[in-house]
Amino acid sequence: MICYVDIEHEKVLQDPEKRSAHLARCMEVKLRLEETSGQACLVQRYWRVTRQRLGEWGVRALIISGNETDWAEYGEADRSAGGSRRSLAEMCRIIRSAELPIIGFCGGCQLIAMAHGAPLGPMRRLEEGEDDPHPDVAPGYFKEWGFTPVRVLQSDPLFDGLGEEPMLWEEHYWEVKEVPPAFEVLASTDACRIQAIRHAGKLVYGVQFHPERYTQEHADGRKLLINFFKVAGSLG
């Protein structure tokens, strides 16, 4: 059993249109994780996940989703979810203890970095006259969006068989600003220096991109997921 932790803010699920799209995306990711791992995948909201429950559920690896909501909004307004500050604190404890193999996608990578004390923030503001292909998302800020070559900086089993610049889906305007203590940078792009990190002593990965968003034409994300489950010892 593997567990996909959905860290999206409760307000997204309270919007009927966004809720439908979000749940459909979660189901798609669940099926892809099951296909690449050979394991059943349990999908859980972040505020339901505790170390005790992970043990009771028999989880062998933890996958942390991305999110579209800015981190500043995870606070008192999310009490309907059971109190997000307490819940994020528990997720951070789970990340720091790393009793299971962990990988975080996009916002999940940022949560891993944040749990270890690293600062986060927008990549940069757009320069005057610079095109904004997605003005409906964080207008005025630079974004990485779409399939993008990600430069592998050092050998790691996560990138086995993917060459020097795998094509991976990006969809973000925030980034990890500094490498967390005890982590090393595995991959980068010109726009975002910290694209993939790994803890030096524990099986914890964070990737700023979305490996789960692969296509038949751009299938490097699928290979990366298989590599993670091999490293995690959780291939079925």
mmCIF file of N, CA and C in Angstrom, residues 76-194:
data_model
loop_
_atom_site.group_PDB
_atom_site.id
_atom_site.type_symbol
_atom_site.label_atom_id
_atom_site.label_comp_id
_atom_site.label_asym_id
_atom_site.label_seq_id
_atom_site.Cartn_x
_atom_site.Cartn_y
_atom_site.Cartn_z
ATOM 1 N N GLU A 76 -6.112 29.916 10.156
ATOM 2 C CA GLU A 76 -7.351 29.832 10.920
ATOM 3 C C GLU A 76 -8.572 29.643 10.037
ATOM 4 N N ALA A 77 -8.515 30.159 8.797
ATOM 5 C CA ALA A 77 -9.687 30.064 7.923
ATOM 6 C C ALA A 77 -9.997 28.633 7.523
ATOM 7 N N ASP A 78 -9.070 27.713 7.753
ATOM 8 C CA ASP A 78 -9.251 26.325 7.324
ATOM 9 C C ASP A 78 -9.728 25.429 8.470
ATOM 10 N N ARG A 79 -10.369 26.017 9.470
ATOM 11 C CA ARG A 79 -10.794 25.222 10.628
ATOM 12 C C ARG A 79 -11.781 24.122 10.249
ATOM 13 N N SER A 80 -12.527 24.326 9.149
ATOM 14 C CA SER A 80 -13.490 23.302 8.732
ATOM 15 C C SER A 80 -12.799 21.994 8.384
ATOM 16 N N ALA A 81 -11.510 22.064 8.103
ATOM 17 C CA ALA A 81 -10.744 20.858 7.780
ATOM 18 C C ALA A 81 -10.155 20.205 9.021
ATOM 19 N N GLY A 82 -10.505 20.733 10.179
ATOM 20 C CA GLY A 82 -9.974 20.148 11.400
ATOM 21 C C GLY A 82 -8.817 20.930 11.980
ATOM 22 N N GLY A 83 -8.550 22.119 11.406
ATOM 23 C CA GLY A 83 -7.475 22.952 11.936
ATOM 24 C C GLY A 83 -6.192 22.747 11.174
ATOM 25 N N SER A 84 -5.969 23.513 10.101
ATOM 26 C CA SER A 84 -4.864 23.226 9.197
ATOM 27 C C SER A 84 -3.501 23.421 9.831
ATOM 28 N N ARG A 85 -3.363 24.385 10.747
ATOM 29 C CA ARG A 85 -2.053 24.581 11.356
ATOM 30 C C ARG A 85 -1.611 23.318 12.096
ATOM 31 N N ARG A 86 -2.511 22.731 12.859
ATOM 32 C CA ARG A 86 -2.169 21.490 13.560
ATOM 33 C C ARG A 86 -1.870 20.379 12.551
ATOM 34 N N SER A 87 -2.670 20.329 11.479
ATOM 35 C CA SER A 87 -2.508 19.259 10.503
ATOM 36 C C SER A 87 -1.215 19.410 9.723
ATOM 37 N N LEU A 88 -0.880 20.636 9.306
ATOM 38 C CA LEU A 88 0.385 20.851 8.621
ATOM 39 C C LEU A 88 1.550 20.549 9.557
ATOM 40 N N ALA A 89 1.386 20.853 10.828
ATOM 41 C CA ALA A 89 2.439 20.543 11.794
ATOM 42 C C ALA A 89 2.674 19.037 11.871
ATOM 43 N N GLU A 90 1.596 18.252 11.840
ATOM 44 C CA GLU A 90 1.748 16.792 11.866
ATOM 45 C C GLU A 90 2.412 16.298 10.589
ATOM 46 N N MET A 91 2.034 16.863 9.440
ATOM 47 C CA MET A 91 2.685 16.487 8.188
ATOM 48 C C MET A 91 4.173 16.809 8.252
ATOM 49 N N CYS A 92 4.515 17.958 8.820
ATOM 50 C CA CYS A 92 5.926 18.327 8.937
ATOM 51 C C CYS A 92 6.673 17.355 9.847
ATOM 52 N N ARG A 93 6.020 16.904 10.911
ATOM 53 C CA ARG A 93 6.657 15.909 11.791
ATOM 54 C C ARG A 93 6.874 14.589 11.048
ATOM 55 N N ILE A 94 5.884 14.191 10.255
ATOM 56 C CA ILE A 94 6.019 12.962 9.463
ATOM 57 C C ILE A 94 7.181 13.089 8.491
ATOM 58 N N ILE A 95 7.287 14.251 7.848
ATOM 59 C CA ILE A 95 8.369 14.491 6.888
ATOM 60 C C ILE A 95 9.727 14.444 7.582
ATOM 61 N N ARG A 96 9.839 15.102 8.722
ATOM 62 C CA ARG A 96 11.134 15.149 9.418
ATOM 63 C C ARG A 96 11.543 13.784 9.970
ATOM 64 N N SER A 97 10.573 13.017 10.443
ATOM 65 C CA SER A 97 10.913 11.692 10.983
ATOM 66 C C SER A 97 11.263 10.712 9.874
ATOM 67 N N ALA A 98 10.605 10.869 8.719
ATOM 68 C CA ALA A 98 10.905 10.061 7.527
ATOM 69 C C ALA A 98 10.983 8.577 7.854
ATOM 70 N N GLU A 99 9.960 8.082 8.519
ATOM 71 C CA GLU A 99 9.911 6.655 8.831
ATOM 72 C C GLU A 99 9.546 5.824 7.603
ATOM 73 N N LEU A 100 9.056 6.498 6.565
ATOM 74 C CA LEU A 100 8.722 5.873 5.288
ATOM 75 C C LEU A 100 9.441 6.621 4.171
ATOM 76 N N PRO A 101 9.664 5.980 3.019
ATOM 77 C CA PRO A 101 10.137 6.726 1.855
ATOM 78 C C PRO A 101 9.107 7.788 1.466
ATOM 79 N N ILE A 102 9.585 8.977 1.114
ATOM 80 C CA ILE A 102 8.708 10.102 0.809
ATOM 81 C C ILE A 102 9.166 10.780 -0.472
ATOM 82 N N ILE A 103 8.191 11.193 -1.291
ATOM 83 C CA ILE A 103 8.472 12.100 -2.398
ATOM 84 C C ILE A 103 7.361 13.139 -2.446
ATOM 85 N N GLY A 104 7.736 14.397 -2.669
ATOM 86 C CA GLY A 104 6.761 15.476 -2.776
ATOM 87 C C GLY A 104 6.829 16.114 -4.142
ATOM 88 N N PHE A 105 5.662 16.354 -4.731
ATOM 89 C CA PHE A 105 5.564 16.978 -6.050
ATOM 90 C C PHE A 105 5.227 18.460 -5.896
ATOM 91 N N CYS A 106 5.981 19.343 -6.501
ATOM 92 C CA CYS A 106 5.681 20.777 -6.578
ATOM 93 C C CYS A 106 5.458 21.359 -5.178
ATOM 94 N N GLY A 107 4.210 21.658 -4.801
ATOM 95 C CA GLY A 107 3.946 22.142 -3.451
ATOM 96 C C GLY A 107 4.366 21.142 -2.393
ATOM 97 N N GLY A 108 4.326 19.853 -2.716
ATOM 98 C CA GLY A 108 4.803 18.835 -1.783
ATOM 99 C C GLY A 108 6.292 18.948 -1.535
ATOM 100 N N CYS A 109 7.044 19.297 -2.575
ATOM 101 C CA CYS A 109 8.478 19.560 -2.425
ATOM 102 C C CYS A 109 8.688 20.770 -1.524
ATOM 103 N N GLN A 110 7.873 21.807 -1.741
ATOM 104 C CA GLN A 110 7.989 23.015 -0.922
ATOM 105 C C GLN A 110 7.662 22.722 0.542
ATOM 106 N N LEU A 111 6.667 21.869 0.779
ATOM 107 C CA LEU A 111 6.327 21.502 2.154
ATOM 108 C C LEU A 111 7.477 20.751 2.819
ATOM 109 N N ILE A 112 8.129 19.874 2.081
ATOM 110 C CA ILE A 112 9.295 19.160 2.615
ATOM 111 C C ILE A 112 10.387 20.152 3.002
ATOM 112 N N ALA A 113 10.658 21.111 2.111
ATOM 113 C CA ALA A 113 11.678 22.121 2.403
ATOM 114 C C ALA A 113 11.282 22.961 3.613
ATOM 115 N N MET A 114 10.008 23.364 3.659
ATOM 116 C CA MET A 114 9.507 24.181 4.762
ATOM 117 C C MET A 114 9.606 23.423 6.086
ATOM 118 N N ALA A 115 9.325 22.126 6.055
ATOM 119 C CA ALA A 115 9.414 21.310 7.273
ATOM 120 C C ALA A 115 10.826 21.280 7.831
ATOM 121 N N HIS A 116 11.805 21.487 6.950
ATOM 122 C CA HIS A 116 13.209 21.487 7.366
ATOM 123 C C HIS A 116 13.772 22.900 7.486
ATOM 124 N N GLY A 117 12.888 23.901 7.499
ATOM 125 C CA GLY A 117 13.324 25.260 7.794
ATOM 126 C C GLY A 117 13.773 26.097 6.628
ATOM 127 N N ALA A 118 13.590 25.629 5.393
ATOM 128 C CA ALA A 118 14.021 26.398 4.229
ATOM 129 C C ALA A 118 12.965 27.432 3.847
ATOM 130 N N PRO A 119 13.375 28.613 3.398
ATOM 131 C CA PRO A 119 12.412 29.635 2.986
ATOM 132 C C PRO A 119 11.851 29.356 1.600
ATOM 133 N N LEU A 120 10.614 29.821 1.384
ATOM 134 C CA LEU A 120 9.938 29.710 0.097
ATOM 135 C C LEU A 120 9.565 31.105 -0.384
ATOM 136 N N GLY A 121 9.266 31.229 -1.672
ATOM 137 C CA GLY A 121 8.787 32.508 -2.186
ATOM 138 C C GLY A 121 8.613 32.460 -3.684
ATOM 139 N N PRO A 122 7.999 33.502 -4.274
ATOM 140 C CA PRO A 122 7.861 33.567 -5.727
ATOM 141 C C PRO A 122 9.232 33.600 -6.396
ATOM 142 N N MET A 123 9.307 33.052 -7.612
ATOM 143 C CA MET A 123 10.576 33.081 -8.334
ATOM 144 C C MET A 123 11.022 34.516 -8.592
ATOM 145 N N ARG A 124 10.154 35.300 -9.226
ATOM 146 C CA ARG A 124 10.449 36.715 -9.468
ATOM 147 C C ARG A 124 9.226 37.368 -10.084
ATOM 148 N N ARG A 125 9.221 38.699 -10.086
ATOM 149 C CA ARG A 125 8.185 39.432 -10.798
ATOM 150 C C ARG A 125 8.542 39.499 -12.279
ATOM 151 N N LEU A 126 7.510 39.603 -13.106
ATOM 152 C CA LEU A 126 7.742 39.784 -14.533
ATOM 153 C C LEU A 126 8.381 41.145 -14.782
ATOM 154 N N GLU A 127 9.289 41.183 -15.727
ATOM 155 C CA GLU A 127 9.888 42.453 -16.118
ATOM 156 C C GLU A 127 8.917 43.236 -16.996
ATOM 157 N N GLU A 128 9.125 44.520 -17.093
ATOM 158 C CA GLU A 128 8.242 45.371 -17.889
ATOM 159 C C GLU A 128 8.209 44.888 -19.334
ATOM 160 N N GLY A 129 6.997 44.637 -19.838
ATOM 161 C CA GLY A 129 6.830 44.173 -21.204
ATOM 162 C C GLY A 129 6.982 42.675 -21.390
ATOM 163 N N GLU A 130 7.341 41.946 -20.335
ATOM 164 C CA GLU A 130 7.509 40.492 -20.433
ATOM 165 C C GLU A 130 6.144 39.818 -20.509
ATOM 166 N N ASP A 131 6.025 38.867 -21.416
ATOM 167 C CA ASP A 131 4.748 38.183 -21.640
ATOM 168 C C ASP A 131 4.370 37.321 -20.439
ATOM 169 N N ASP A 132 3.059 37.314 -20.141
ATOM 170 C CA ASP A 132 2.520 36.444 -19.092
ATOM 171 C C ASP A 132 1.525 35.491 -19.741
ATOM 172 N N PRO A 133 1.946 34.259 -20.064
ATOM 173 C CA PRO A 133 1.054 33.325 -20.766
ATOM 174 C C PRO A 133 -0.111 32.838 -19.913
ATOM 175 N N HIS A 134 -0.043 33.041 -18.601
ATOM 176 C CA HIS A 134 -1.123 32.599 -17.705
ATOM 177 C C HIS A 134 -1.460 33.719 -16.719
ATOM 178 N N PRO A 135 -2.047 34.813 -17.218
ATOM 179 C CA PRO A 135 -2.336 35.959 -16.339
ATOM 180 C C PRO A 135 -3.414 35.686 -15.303
ATOM 181 N N ASP A 136 -4.146 34.579 -15.464
ATOM 182 C CA ASP A 136 -5.182 34.229 -14.486
ATOM 183 C C ASP A 136 -4.594 33.618 -13.216
ATOM 184 N N VAL A 137 -3.315 33.259 -13.258
ATOM 185 C CA VAL A 137 -2.632 32.675 -12.097
ATOM 186 C C VAL A 137 -1.502 33.615 -11.677
ATOM 187 N N ALA A 138 -1.568 34.119 -10.460
ATOM 188 C CA ALA A 138 -0.519 34.990 -9.925
ATOM 189 C C ALA A 138 -0.083 36.032 -10.950
ATOM 190 N N PRO A 139 -1.000 36.909 -11.380
ATOM 191 C CA PRO A 139 -0.647 37.915 -12.386
ATOM 192 C C PRO A 139 0.531 38.769 -11.938
ATOM 193 N N GLY A 140 1.424 39.022 -12.891
ATOM 194 C CA GLY A 140 2.593 39.839 -12.593
ATOM 195 C C GLY A 140 3.807 39.059 -12.147
ATOM 196 N N TYR A 141 3.642 37.747 -11.965
ATOM 197 C CA TYR A 141 4.765 36.915 -11.533
ATOM 198 C C TYR A 141 5.194 35.953 -12.644
ATOM 199 N N PHE A 142 6.488 35.701 -12.694
ATOM 200 C CA PHE A 142 7.020 34.723 -13.638
ATOM 201 C C PHE A 142 6.601 33.319 -13.213
ATOM 202 N N LYS A 143 6.272 32.484 -14.197
ATOM 203 C CA LYS A 143 5.888 31.101 -13.932
ATOM 204 C C LYS A 143 6.652 30.149 -14.839
ATOM 205 N N GLU A 144 6.961 28.981 -14.341
ATOM 206 C CA GLU A 144 7.361 27.863 -15.202
ATOM 207 C C GLU A 144 6.098 27.065 -15.466
ATOM 208 N N TRP A 145 5.822 26.793 -16.758
ATOM 209 C CA TRP A 145 4.547 26.152 -17.093
ATOM 210 C C TRP A 145 4.722 25.298 -18.343
ATOM 211 N N GLY A 146 4.338 24.051 -18.248
ATOM 212 C CA GLY A 146 4.404 23.150 -19.392
ATOM 213 C C GLY A 146 5.610 22.229 -19.316
ATOM 214 N N PHE A 147 5.750 21.383 -20.337
ATOM 215 C CA PHE A 147 6.879 20.450 -20.365
ATOM 216 C C PHE A 147 8.167 21.232 -20.572
ATOM 217 N N THR A 148 9.124 20.977 -19.697
ATOM 218 C CA THR A 148 10.346 21.775 -19.608
ATOM 219 C C THR A 148 11.542 20.849 -19.423
ATOM 220 N N PRO A 149 12.660 21.105 -20.125
ATOM 221 C CA PRO A 149 13.857 20.304 -19.865
ATOM 222 C C PRO A 149 14.444 20.639 -18.498
ATOM 223 N N VAL A 150 14.622 19.619 -17.684
ATOM 224 C CA VAL A 150 15.175 19.783 -16.337
ATOM 225 C C VAL A 150 16.584 19.198 -16.333
ATOM 226 N N ARG A 151 17.543 19.982 -15.937
ATOM 227 C CA ARG A 151 18.953 19.597 -16.007
ATOM 228 C C ARG A 151 19.355 18.794 -14.769
ATOM 229 N N VAL A 152 19.771 17.553 -14.992
ATOM 230 C CA VAL A 152 20.223 16.688 -13.894
ATOM 231 C C VAL A 152 21.655 17.074 -13.534
ATOM 232 N N LEU A 153 21.887 17.372 -12.257
ATOM 233 C CA LEU A 153 23.186 17.869 -11.812
ATOM 234 C C LEU A 153 24.104 16.774 -11.298
ATOM 235 N N GLN A 154 23.544 15.707 -10.783
ATOM 236 C CA GLN A 154 24.372 14.617 -10.272
ATOM 237 C C GLN A 154 23.623 13.300 -10.375
ATOM 238 N N SER A 155 24.392 12.243 -10.442
ATOM 239 C CA SER A 155 23.802 10.914 -10.592
ATOM 240 C C SER A 155 22.985 10.550 -9.359
ATOM 241 N N ASP A 156 21.801 10.017 -9.602
ATOM 242 C CA ASP A 156 20.936 9.542 -8.525
ATOM 243 C C ASP A 156 19.970 8.526 -9.120
ATOM 244 N N PRO A 157 19.628 7.472 -8.374
ATOM 245 C CA PRO A 157 18.698 6.465 -8.903
ATOM 246 C C PRO A 157 17.360 7.036 -9.356
ATOM 247 N N LEU A 158 16.954 8.186 -8.819
ATOM 248 C CA LEU A 158 15.682 8.785 -9.222
ATOM 249 C C LEU A 158 15.676 9.127 -10.703
ATOM 250 N N PHE A 159 16.851 9.438 -11.258
ATOM 251 C CA PHE A 159 16.940 9.869 -12.653
ATOM 252 C C PHE A 159 17.551 8.803 -13.562
ATOM 253 N N ASP A 160 17.651 7.574 -13.077
ATOM 254 C CA ASP A 160 18.212 6.502 -13.901
ATOM 255 C C ASP A 160 17.464 6.385 -15.221
ATOM 256 N N GLY A 161 18.222 6.324 -16.313
ATOM 257 C CA GLY A 161 17.628 6.116 -17.630
ATOM 258 C C GLY A 161 16.945 7.326 -18.225
ATOM 259 N N LEU A 162 17.107 8.499 -17.611
ATOM 260 C CA LEU A 162 16.393 9.690 -18.084
ATOM 261 C C LEU A 162 17.284 10.690 -18.811
ATOM 262 N N GLY A 163 18.559 10.401 -18.930
ATOM 263 C CA GLY A 163 19.442 11.304 -19.647
ATOM 264 C C GLY A 163 19.770 12.551 -18.846
ATOM 265 N N GLU A 164 20.408 13.509 -19.531
ATOM 266 C CA GLU A 164 20.878 14.718 -18.852
ATOM 267 C C GLU A 164 19.780 15.756 -18.656
ATOM 268 N N GLU A 165 18.759 15.754 -19.539
ATOM 269 C CA GLU A 165 17.698 16.766 -19.450
ATOM 270 C C GLU A 165 16.331 16.147 -19.739
ATOM 271 N N PRO A 166 15.768 15.420 -18.796
ATOM 272 C CA PRO A 166 14.421 14.877 -19.005
ATOM 273 C C PRO A 166 13.398 16.001 -19.137
ATOM 274 N N MET A 167 12.334 15.717 -19.887
ATOM 275 C CA MET A 167 11.241 16.671 -20.077
ATOM 276 C C MET A 167 10.164 16.381 -19.037
ATOM 277 N N LEU A 168 9.899 17.363 -18.192
ATOM 278 C CA LEU A 168 8.973 17.167 -17.077
ATOM 279 C C LEU A 168 8.031 18.357 -16.962
ATOM 280 N N TRP A 169 6.821 18.092 -16.479
ATOM 281 C CA TRP A 169 5.781 19.126 -16.434
ATOM 282 C C TRP A 169 6.017 20.084 -15.263
ATOM 283 N N GLU A 170 6.025 21.379 -15.580
ATOM 284 C CA GLU A 170 6.154 22.431 -14.573
ATOM 285 C C GLU A 170 4.854 23.228 -14.509
ATOM 286 N N GLU A 171 4.490 23.660 -13.289
ATOM 287 C CA GLU A 171 3.294 24.481 -13.126
ATOM 288 C C GLU A 171 3.389 25.192 -11.770
ATOM 289 N N HIS A 172 4.230 26.240 -11.722
ATOM 290 C CA HIS A 172 4.453 26.896 -10.423
ATOM 291 C C HIS A 172 5.000 28.304 -10.617
ATOM 292 N N TYR A 173 4.797 29.129 -9.579
ATOM 293 C CA TYR A 173 5.466 30.426 -9.538
ATOM 294 C C TYR A 173 6.235 30.624 -8.231
ATOM 295 N N TRP A 174 6.000 29.772 -7.258
ATOM 296 C CA TRP A 174 6.809 29.746 -6.038
ATOM 297 C C TRP A 174 7.937 28.737 -6.203
ATOM 298 N N GLU A 175 8.951 28.883 -5.347
ATOM 299 C CA GLU A 175 10.085 27.963 -5.361
ATOM 300 C C GLU A 175 10.696 27.872 -3.968
ATOM 301 N N VAL A 176 11.529 26.877 -3.796
ATOM 302 C CA VAL A 176 12.354 26.759 -2.591
ATOM 303 C C VAL A 176 13.555 27.679 -2.783
ATOM 304 N N LYS A 177 13.748 28.616 -1.857
ATOM 305 C CA LYS A 177 14.776 29.643 -2.030
ATOM 306 C C LYS A 177 16.168 29.189 -1.600
ATOM 307 N N GLU A 178 16.244 28.298 -0.627
ATOM 308 C CA GLU A 178 17.531 27.803 -0.143
ATOM 309 C C GLU A 178 17.448 26.296 0.073
ATOM 310 N N VAL A 179 18.552 25.623 -0.140
ATOM 311 C CA VAL A 179 18.587 24.172 0.059
ATOM 312 C C VAL A 179 18.421 23.874 1.550
ATOM 313 N N PRO A 180 17.459 23.025 1.919
ATOM 314 C CA PRO A 180 17.281 22.703 3.343
ATOM 315 C C PRO A 180 18.516 21.999 3.905
ATOM 316 N N PRO A 181 18.777 22.151 5.201
ATOM 317 C CA PRO A 181 19.898 21.435 5.826
ATOM 318 C C PRO A 181 19.785 19.927 5.600
ATOM 319 N N ALA A 182 20.927 19.304 5.315
ATOM 320 C CA ALA A 182 21.041 17.852 5.102
ATOM 321 C C ALA A 182 20.488 17.403 3.756
ATOM 322 N N PHE A 183 20.074 18.333 2.899
ATOM 323 C CA PHE A 183 19.609 17.987 1.558
ATOM 324 C C PHE A 183 20.649 18.395 0.523
ATOM 325 N N GLU A 184 20.570 17.767 -0.638
ATOM 326 C CA GLU A 184 21.407 18.151 -1.767
ATOM 327 C C GLU A 184 20.539 18.340 -2.992
ATOM 328 N N VAL A 185 20.980 19.228 -3.886
ATOM 329 C CA VAL A 185 20.233 19.528 -5.106
ATOM 330 C C VAL A 185 20.613 18.520 -6.182
ATOM 331 N N LEU A 186 19.612 17.906 -6.774
ATOM 332 C CA LEU A 186 19.838 16.898 -7.812
ATOM 333 C C LEU A 186 19.589 17.426 -9.211
ATOM 334 N N ALA A 187 18.741 18.454 -9.347
ATOM 335 C CA ALA A 187 18.364 18.935 -10.677
ATOM 336 C C ALA A 187 17.979 20.402 -10.600
ATOM 337 N N SER A 188 18.050 21.068 -11.769
ATOM 338 C CA SER A 188 17.846 22.509 -11.814
ATOM 339 C C SER A 188 17.343 22.916 -13.193
ATOM 340 N N THR A 189 16.791 24.124 -13.284
ATOM 341 C CA THR A 189 16.546 24.790 -14.566
ATOM 342 C C THR A 189 17.121 26.195 -14.454
ATOM 343 N N ASP A 190 17.222 26.889 -15.590
ATOM 344 C CA ASP A 190 17.743 28.252 -15.553
ATOM 345 C C ASP A 190 16.853 29.160 -14.711
ATOM 346 N N ALA A 191 15.544 28.913 -14.738
ATOM 347 C CA ALA A 191 14.600 29.780 -14.030
ATOM 348 C C ALA A 191 14.473 29.432 -12.552
ATOM 349 N N CYS A 192 14.731 28.173 -12.209
ATOM 350 C CA CYS A 192 14.489 27.697 -10.835
ATOM 351 C C CYS A 192 15.628 26.758 -10.440
ATOM 352 N N ARG A 193 16.490 27.220 -9.557
ATOM 353 C CA ARG A 193 17.716 26.475 -9.230
ATOM 354 C C ARG A 193 17.424 25.158 -8.534
ATOM 355 N N ILE A 194 16.396 25.119 -7.669
ATOM 356 C CA ILE A 194 16.133 23.915 -6.878
ATOM 357 C C ILE A 194 14.936 23.180 -7.470
#
